Amino acid sequence: MSDVIIAISLLWGFIFIYAVMATMDFGAGFWSMVYINKEKTNATNIANRYLSPTWEVTNVFIVAIVVAVISFFPGATFTLGTVLLLPGSVILLLLAVRSGFLVFSHIAEEYRKPLTYISGITGFLIPGLLIIILPVTHGNFIEVRDGVEQLLVGELLTSFHAWTFFGFAVSSTLFLSSLLLADFSNHADEQEAYHIYRRDALILGPITLTMALLVMVTMRYEAVWLYEGMMEHLPFLLASAGAFFLAGFFLLMPTGQGKRGWPRLAVIVIVLQYLLASYAYGRAHLPYLIYPSITIEDGFTNPEAFRALFITYIVGFAILFPGFIYFWRLFMKDKRYAKQQKSNYDKK
Amino acid sequence: MDHLEIARSMFGTTMAFHIIFATLGVGIPLMVLFAELLYQKTNDRDYAVMANRWTKGFAVLLGVAIPSGTIAGVQLSLLWPGFMEVIGEVMALPFQIEIYAFFVEALFMSIYVYAADRISPWMRIVSLTLVALGAVASAILITNVHAFEGTPAGFRFENGEIVDVDPWAAFFNPGFFTTAGHVVVSAYMTGGFVIASIAAFKMIKDREKGRVFRFHKKALMLGLAVGGIFSLLTAFNGHQSAQLLHEYQPEKLAAAEGLFETQDYAPLAIGGFTDRETEEVKWAIEIPWALSFLADDRFDTVVRGLNDFPEEWWPPLYVHTLFNAMVGIGTLLILLSITGFFWNRFLKKKRFPKPMMWAFVASGPLSVLAIEFGWIFACTGRQPWVIYRMMKTEDAVTGASQLGTLFVLFTLVYFVLGAAVVLVLRYYFRKHPVHEAIDIKE
């Protein structure tokens, strides 16, 4: 593999990890808002127990992505920075409000509801805006005016293609997070919460798949080059759809003792579904970072910098790996944590 | 305001807001760690209560520190794409390594807060140490990018192209250790004084002078000790920083001191305002020879004045005032902690007099103010350059044009978040007063 392919693969990996973690993060915030009045079911508590320890870690990934883009592809920094000033700023503003009020809602008990509403609503818009960056890289919304690249905001806002991406991101957020929370509540033996989240996942799954199809349909009209590239990887797309139906089967399957569904398997298969689809998307997008002006080769950094960065990636993640494992065992595997009635913030 | 000024004001506002939370994010964990260690050593439960309460406050501050830091990081690319192009190519390492430090901090912060009751005391201290280390490492690494802007190394421009890139030479640029050191010790100083401020305020308000009073007294003494030690270290390091300027950015030192003519036995001007017309610092107290000594430890050192440089390279002259304000506050804080220490240890007085207590209350906000002055001085003092003698700020700014509205929106959000932090902290600590926490622990 050439250096530039390693770099773009690492970047793609980060984006994928963040996409999954962020949908779960923002989605959990949304569900904790939706079920805030259903005090008996514990659905809100489950969402908060997932969210509280993870949001900071998830947030690091977004910075990691920005740093990876700048450090691996400095040649694309100028264009991306200029074009994304407006959408990027809106995302940052929402993210600031969301994170701030998420923390505040855990501390200020009496104002929990309004604070949760603010963080829930701002949070659920963020994935939709983040994903808009993808259609921007497809090429139709950038124009050079007076020697400066400008984003055509009006055309972006009236593009079906962009809106299908928005819809796909929002429905994916709700779908993935409800599925994960179903698994998390099952793990915590919270049958009522499990029931609710499993139902939500079953409703949102087909909606998400429809949105994905709409993305493909509009892509055919607005970004033909990408559509054709993706069709070359049709087997991946079909396998992805297959994984979706397999997950549906795992959720519906009776498992004895009157219970239904095997949520852990469904989560794994759904992550596989997204992995396959985004691989096909990523492959088809190559070699362009931004179509048609910047390829990965144009934007790539110098070999010395790449080598130094690559070494820090290996050393850094080797050191971090045990930390991630420890974190996972404390919060995802340890039933004592999942079953706690209240988070530590609420205790004195 | 023209385009460049709006961009600079916008980024400056972001940094001015973020730096408060970032500084406390480095300073408070150290205080929590000291409290935990003191608890293990003395078995005095008050220290455990302190650690617990400070962590609560720290968690709220992190709720703003993290998103505002994310804003600062991303805004760099959005507002200064020309600058980040160079940084991406030459100076990516500190950003990259900072990510790992950031991960360490986030992971172990969650573990310390949410798993405290399920891990051993020993593991709690390890987690907390890692939080403090992660925080300080991020501060060091991000400051390194700032150091690089002042003392760039590890690349050249040839016909507008970046050539001869040596990422590690850029990483260990001449300003790195001194500049990063300054940020770290001043953050620790601020952490100590902010805790001392709150404790002193609570002691003044406390009428019973009983159990709760003694609790706050312990916090005050710990805060003053940490603040005092690190304010001294900040001063020693500040001396090195000035020498760094003398060697690498002489016009910045000249502007800081309001020195126009190059001279040996140069005087140090304290206070006053630099006057462009008469080329002197008005209303200043002059200490003969002192600037030369400050610059290179010898009275006959030749210090270069502003007139040696083309005027378009001059930093704005008001940096003299900022520089003096920063140094002045630092000196005041050192004197304050020495007096406090002397009063407590040598005069063996149990109580501090009222004026001194109010001075302690002021110490925290003053430290934060000094940090703000210092940052504004460091960044405006480098103008017109974004990378000293390599790239002008005006060549780095974005070409996108919707800055005005965004500036207003960001400022508004900072106000909302800033106000919310104050309200939430007040709400929480009113709801959970110290005397309840002490009762529970006993």
PDB file of N, CA and C in Angstrom, chain B residues 116-162:
ATOM      1  N   ALA B 116     -15.756   5.742  40.392  1.00  0.00           N
ATOM      2  CA  ALA B 116     -15.006   5.947  41.634  1.00  0.00           C
ATOM      3  C   ALA B 116     -15.349   4.905  42.693  1.00  0.00           C
ATOM      4  N   ASP B 117     -16.635   4.526  42.774  1.00  0.00           N
ATOM      5  CA  ASP B 117     -17.024   3.595  43.831  1.00  0.00           C
ATOM      6  C   ASP B 117     -16.706   2.149  43.494  1.00  0.00           C
ATOM      7  N   ARG B 118     -16.270   1.894  42.269  1.00  0.00           N
ATOM      8  CA  ARG B 118     -15.990   0.498  41.905  1.00  0.00           C
ATOM      9  C   ARG B 118     -14.504   0.216  41.760  1.00  0.00           C
ATOM     10  N   ILE B 119     -13.649   1.232  41.922  1.00  0.00           N
ATOM     11  CA  ILE B 119     -12.214   0.991  41.781  1.00  0.00           C
ATOM     12  C   ILE B 119     -11.517   1.288  43.111  1.00  0.00           C
ATOM     13  N   SER B 120     -10.332   0.725  43.257  1.00  0.00           N
ATOM     14  CA  SER B 120      -9.614   0.877  44.521  1.00  0.00           C
ATOM     15  C   SER B 120      -9.105   2.310  44.669  1.00  0.00           C
ATOM     16  N   PRO B 121      -8.860   2.747  45.921  1.00  0.00           N
ATOM     17  CA  PRO B 121      -8.316   4.094  46.130  1.00  0.00           C
ATOM     18  C   PRO B 121      -7.034   4.294  45.335  1.00  0.00           C
ATOM     19  N   TRP B 122      -6.247   3.240  45.258  1.00  0.00           N
ATOM     20  CA  TRP B 122      -4.987   3.307  44.529  1.00  0.00           C
ATOM     21  C   TRP B 122      -5.249   3.605  43.057  1.00  0.00           C
ATOM     22  N   MET B 123      -6.248   2.919  42.482  1.00  0.00           N
ATOM     23  CA  MET B 123      -6.583   3.124  41.077  1.00  0.00           C
ATOM     24  C   MET B 123      -7.196   4.510  40.865  1.00  0.00           C
ATOM     25  N   ARG B 124      -7.896   5.019  41.926  1.00  0.00           N
ATOM     26  CA  ARG B 124      -8.446   6.374  41.813  1.00  0.00           C
ATOM     27  C   ARG B 124      -7.328   7.389  41.631  1.00  0.00           C
ATOM     28  N   ILE B 125      -6.258   7.203  42.439  1.00  0.00           N
ATOM     29  CA  ILE B 125      -5.135   8.140  42.344  1.00  0.00           C
ATOM     30  C   ILE B 125      -4.441   8.014  40.993  1.00  0.00           C
ATOM     31  N   VAL B 126      -4.314   6.754  40.513  1.00  0.00           N
ATOM     32  CA  VAL B 126      -3.704   6.578  39.189  1.00  0.00           C
ATOM     33  C   VAL B 126      -4.547   7.281  38.130  1.00  0.00           C
ATOM     34  N   SER B 127      -5.877   7.086  38.182  1.00  0.00           N
ATOM     35  CA  SER B 127      -6.752   7.718  37.190  1.00  0.00           C
ATOM     36  C   SER B 127      -6.613   9.225  37.231  1.00  0.00           C
ATOM     37  N   LEU B 128      -6.610   9.749  38.454  1.00  0.00           N
ATOM     38  CA  LEU B 128      -6.527  11.192  38.611  1.00  0.00           C
ATOM     39  C   LEU B 128      -5.196  11.731  38.101  1.00  0.00           C
ATOM     40  N   THR B 129      -4.115  10.977  38.389  1.00  0.00           N
ATOM     41  CA  THR B 129      -2.803  11.382  37.887  1.00  0.00           C
ATOM     42  C   THR B 129      -2.818  11.423  36.365  1.00  0.00           C
ATOM     43  N   LEU B 130      -3.474  10.415  35.766  1.00  0.00           N
ATOM     44  CA  LEU B 130      -3.524  10.391  34.307  1.00  0.00           C
ATOM     45  C   LEU B 130      -4.371  11.547  33.765  1.00  0.00           C
ATOM     46  N   VAL B 131      -5.440  11.908  34.478  1.00  0.00           N
ATOM     47  CA  VAL B 131      -6.242  13.070  34.060  1.00  0.00           C
ATOM     48  C   VAL B 131      -5.366  14.321  34.075  1.00  0.00           C
ATOM     49  N   ALA B 132      -4.644  14.497  35.196  1.00  0.00           N
ATOM     50  CA  ALA B 132      -3.793  15.687  35.325  1.00  0.00           C
ATOM     51  C   ALA B 132      -2.698  15.681  34.261  1.00  0.00           C
ATOM     52  N   LEU B 133      -2.107  14.499  34.021  1.00  0.00           N
ATOM     53  CA  LEU B 133      -1.052  14.408  33.011  1.00  0.00           C
ATOM     54  C   LEU B 133      -1.601  14.691  31.613  1.00  0.00           C
ATOM     55  N   GLY B 134      -2.770  14.114  31.319  1.00  0.00           N
ATOM     56  CA  GLY B 134      -3.390  14.346  30.013  1.00  0.00           C
ATOM     57  C   GLY B 134      -3.659  15.819  29.808  1.00  0.00           C
ATOM     58  N   ALA B 135      -4.188  16.460  30.851  1.00  0.00           N
ATOM     59  CA  ALA B 135      -4.514  17.877  30.738  1.00  0.00           C
ATOM     60  C   ALA B 135      -3.261  18.702  30.498  1.00  0.00           C
ATOM     61  N   VAL B 136      -2.217  18.421  31.279  1.00  0.00           N
ATOM     62  CA  VAL B 136      -1.016  19.244  31.150  1.00  0.00           C
ATOM     63  C   VAL B 136      -0.321  18.965  29.825  1.00  0.00           C
ATOM     64  N   ALA B 137      -0.372  17.698  29.371  1.00  0.00           N
ATOM     65  CA  ALA B 137       0.261  17.380  28.094  1.00  0.00           C
ATOM     66  C   ALA B 137      -0.457  18.099  26.957  1.00  0.00           C
ATOM     67  N   SER B 138      -1.797  18.153  26.994  1.00  0.00           N
ATOM     68  CA  SER B 138      -2.485  18.883  25.913  1.00  0.00           C
ATOM     69  C   SER B 138      -2.084  20.343  25.937  1.00  0.00           C
ATOM     70  N   ALA B 139      -1.980  20.907  27.152  1.00  0.00           N
ATOM     71  CA  ALA B 139      -1.586  22.313  27.235  1.00  0.00           C
ATOM     72  C   ALA B 139      -0.198  22.521  26.651  1.00  0.00           C
ATOM     73  N   ILE B 140       0.741  21.638  27.012  1.00  0.00           N
ATOM     74  CA  ILE B 140       2.122  21.770  26.521  1.00  0.00           C
ATOM     75  C   ILE B 140       2.146  21.674  25.001  1.00  0.00           C
ATOM     76  N   LEU B 141       1.407  20.693  24.461  1.00  0.00           N
ATOM     77  CA  LEU B 141       1.495  20.447  23.026  1.00  0.00           C
ATOM     78  C   LEU B 141       0.854  21.572  22.222  1.00  0.00           C
ATOM     79  N   ILE B 142      -0.285  22.066  22.697  1.00  0.00           N
ATOM     80  CA  ILE B 142      -0.935  23.116  21.916  1.00  0.00           C
ATOM     81  C   ILE B 142      -0.134  24.412  22.040  1.00  0.00           C
ATOM     82  N   THR B 143       0.493  24.617  23.206  1.00  0.00           N
ATOM     83  CA  THR B 143       1.335  25.800  23.336  1.00  0.00           C
ATOM     84  C   THR B 143       2.532  25.712  22.410  1.00  0.00           C
ATOM     85  N   ASN B 144       2.934  24.475  22.123  1.00  0.00           N
ATOM     86  CA  ASN B 144       4.072  24.303  21.231  1.00  0.00           C
ATOM     87  C   ASN B 144       3.775  24.896  19.853  1.00  0.00           C
ATOM     88  N   VAL B 145       2.529  24.788  19.411  1.00  0.00           N
ATOM     89  CA  VAL B 145       2.182  25.392  18.117  1.00  0.00           C
ATOM     90  C   VAL B 145       2.338  26.910  18.216  1.00  0.00           C
ATOM     91  N   HIS B 146       1.929  27.460  19.358  1.00  0.00           N
ATOM     92  CA  HIS B 146       2.111  28.891  19.570  1.00  0.00           C
ATOM     93  C   HIS B 146       3.597  29.250  19.606  1.00  0.00           C
ATOM     94  N   ALA B 147       4.403  28.401  20.263  1.00  0.00           N
ATOM     95  CA  ALA B 147       5.844  28.656  20.320  1.00  0.00           C
ATOM     96  C   ALA B 147       6.440  28.661  18.912  1.00  0.00           C
ATOM     97  N   PHE B 148       5.978  27.714  18.100  1.00  0.00           N
ATOM     98  CA  PHE B 148       6.452  27.608  16.723  1.00  0.00           C
ATOM     99  C   PHE B 148       6.134  28.882  15.933  1.00  0.00           C
ATOM    100  N   GLU B 149       4.999  29.498  16.206  1.00  0.00           N
ATOM    101  CA  GLU B 149       4.648  30.734  15.498  1.00  0.00           C
ATOM    102  C   GLU B 149       5.668  31.832  15.787  1.00  0.00           C
ATOM    103  N   GLY B 150       6.217  31.827  17.013  1.00  0.00           N
ATOM    104  CA  GLY B 150       7.195  32.848  17.391  1.00  0.00           C
ATOM    105  C   GLY B 150       8.613  32.496  16.973  1.00  0.00           C
ATOM    106  N   THR B 151       8.965  31.212  17.103  1.00  0.00           N
ATOM    107  CA  THR B 151      10.325  30.785  16.764  1.00  0.00           C
ATOM    108  C   THR B 151      10.255  29.600  15.805  1.00  0.00           C
ATOM    109  N   PRO B 152       9.819  29.861  14.564  1.00  0.00           N
ATOM    110  CA  PRO B 152       9.634  28.745  13.625  1.00  0.00           C
ATOM    111  C   PRO B 152      10.945  28.036  13.304  1.00  0.00           C
ATOM    112  N   ALA B 153      10.847  26.729  13.071  1.00  0.00           N
ATOM    113  CA  ALA B 153      12.022  25.933  12.711  1.00  0.00           C
ATOM    114  C   ALA B 153      11.551  24.747  11.887  1.00  0.00           C
ATOM    115  N   GLY B 154      12.489  24.095  11.229  1.00  0.00           N
ATOM    116  CA  GLY B 154      12.171  22.838  10.562  1.00  0.00           C
ATOM    117  C   GLY B 154      11.557  22.948   9.180  1.00  0.00           C
ATOM    118  N   PHE B 155      11.631  24.126   8.554  1.00  0.00           N
ATOM    119  CA  PHE B 155      11.187  24.225   7.152  1.00  0.00           C
ATOM    120  C   PHE B 155      11.676  25.530   6.559  1.00  0.00           C
ATOM    121  N   ARG B 156      11.576  25.650   5.236  1.00  0.00           N
ATOM    122  CA  ARG B 156      11.895  26.876   4.521  1.00  0.00           C
ATOM    123  C   ARG B 156      10.842  27.098   3.461  1.00  0.00           C
ATOM    124  N   PHE B 157      10.683  28.356   3.063  1.00  0.00           N
ATOM    125  CA  PHE B 157       9.863  28.652   1.893  1.00  0.00           C
ATOM    126  C   PHE B 157      10.779  28.837   0.707  1.00  0.00           C
ATOM    127  N   GLU B 158      10.478  28.173  -0.402  1.00  0.00           N
ATOM    128  CA  GLU B 158      11.236  28.421  -1.614  1.00  0.00           C
ATOM    129  C   GLU B 158      10.234  28.649  -2.729  1.00  0.00           C
ATOM    130  N   ASN B 159      10.192  29.834  -3.278  1.00  0.00           N
ATOM    131  CA  ASN B 159       9.193  30.224  -4.287  1.00  0.00           C
ATOM    132  C   ASN B 159       7.781  29.900  -3.821  1.00  0.00           C
ATOM    133  N   GLY B 160       7.507  30.186  -2.579  1.00  0.00           N
ATOM    134  CA  GLY B 160       6.159  29.952  -2.073  1.00  0.00           C
ATOM    135  C   GLY B 160       5.872  28.504  -1.705  1.00  0.00           C
ATOM    136  N   GLU B 161       6.825  27.596  -1.994  1.00  0.00           N
ATOM    137  CA  GLU B 161       6.614  26.194  -1.641  1.00  0.00           C
ATOM    138  C   GLU B 161       7.318  25.889  -0.324  1.00  0.00           C
ATOM    139  N   ILE B 162       6.723  24.987   0.461  1.00  0.00           N
ATOM    140  CA  ILE B 162       7.357  24.565   1.710  1.00  0.00           C
ATOM    141  C   ILE B 162       8.370  23.467   1.394  1.00  0.00           C
TER     142      ILE B 162
END
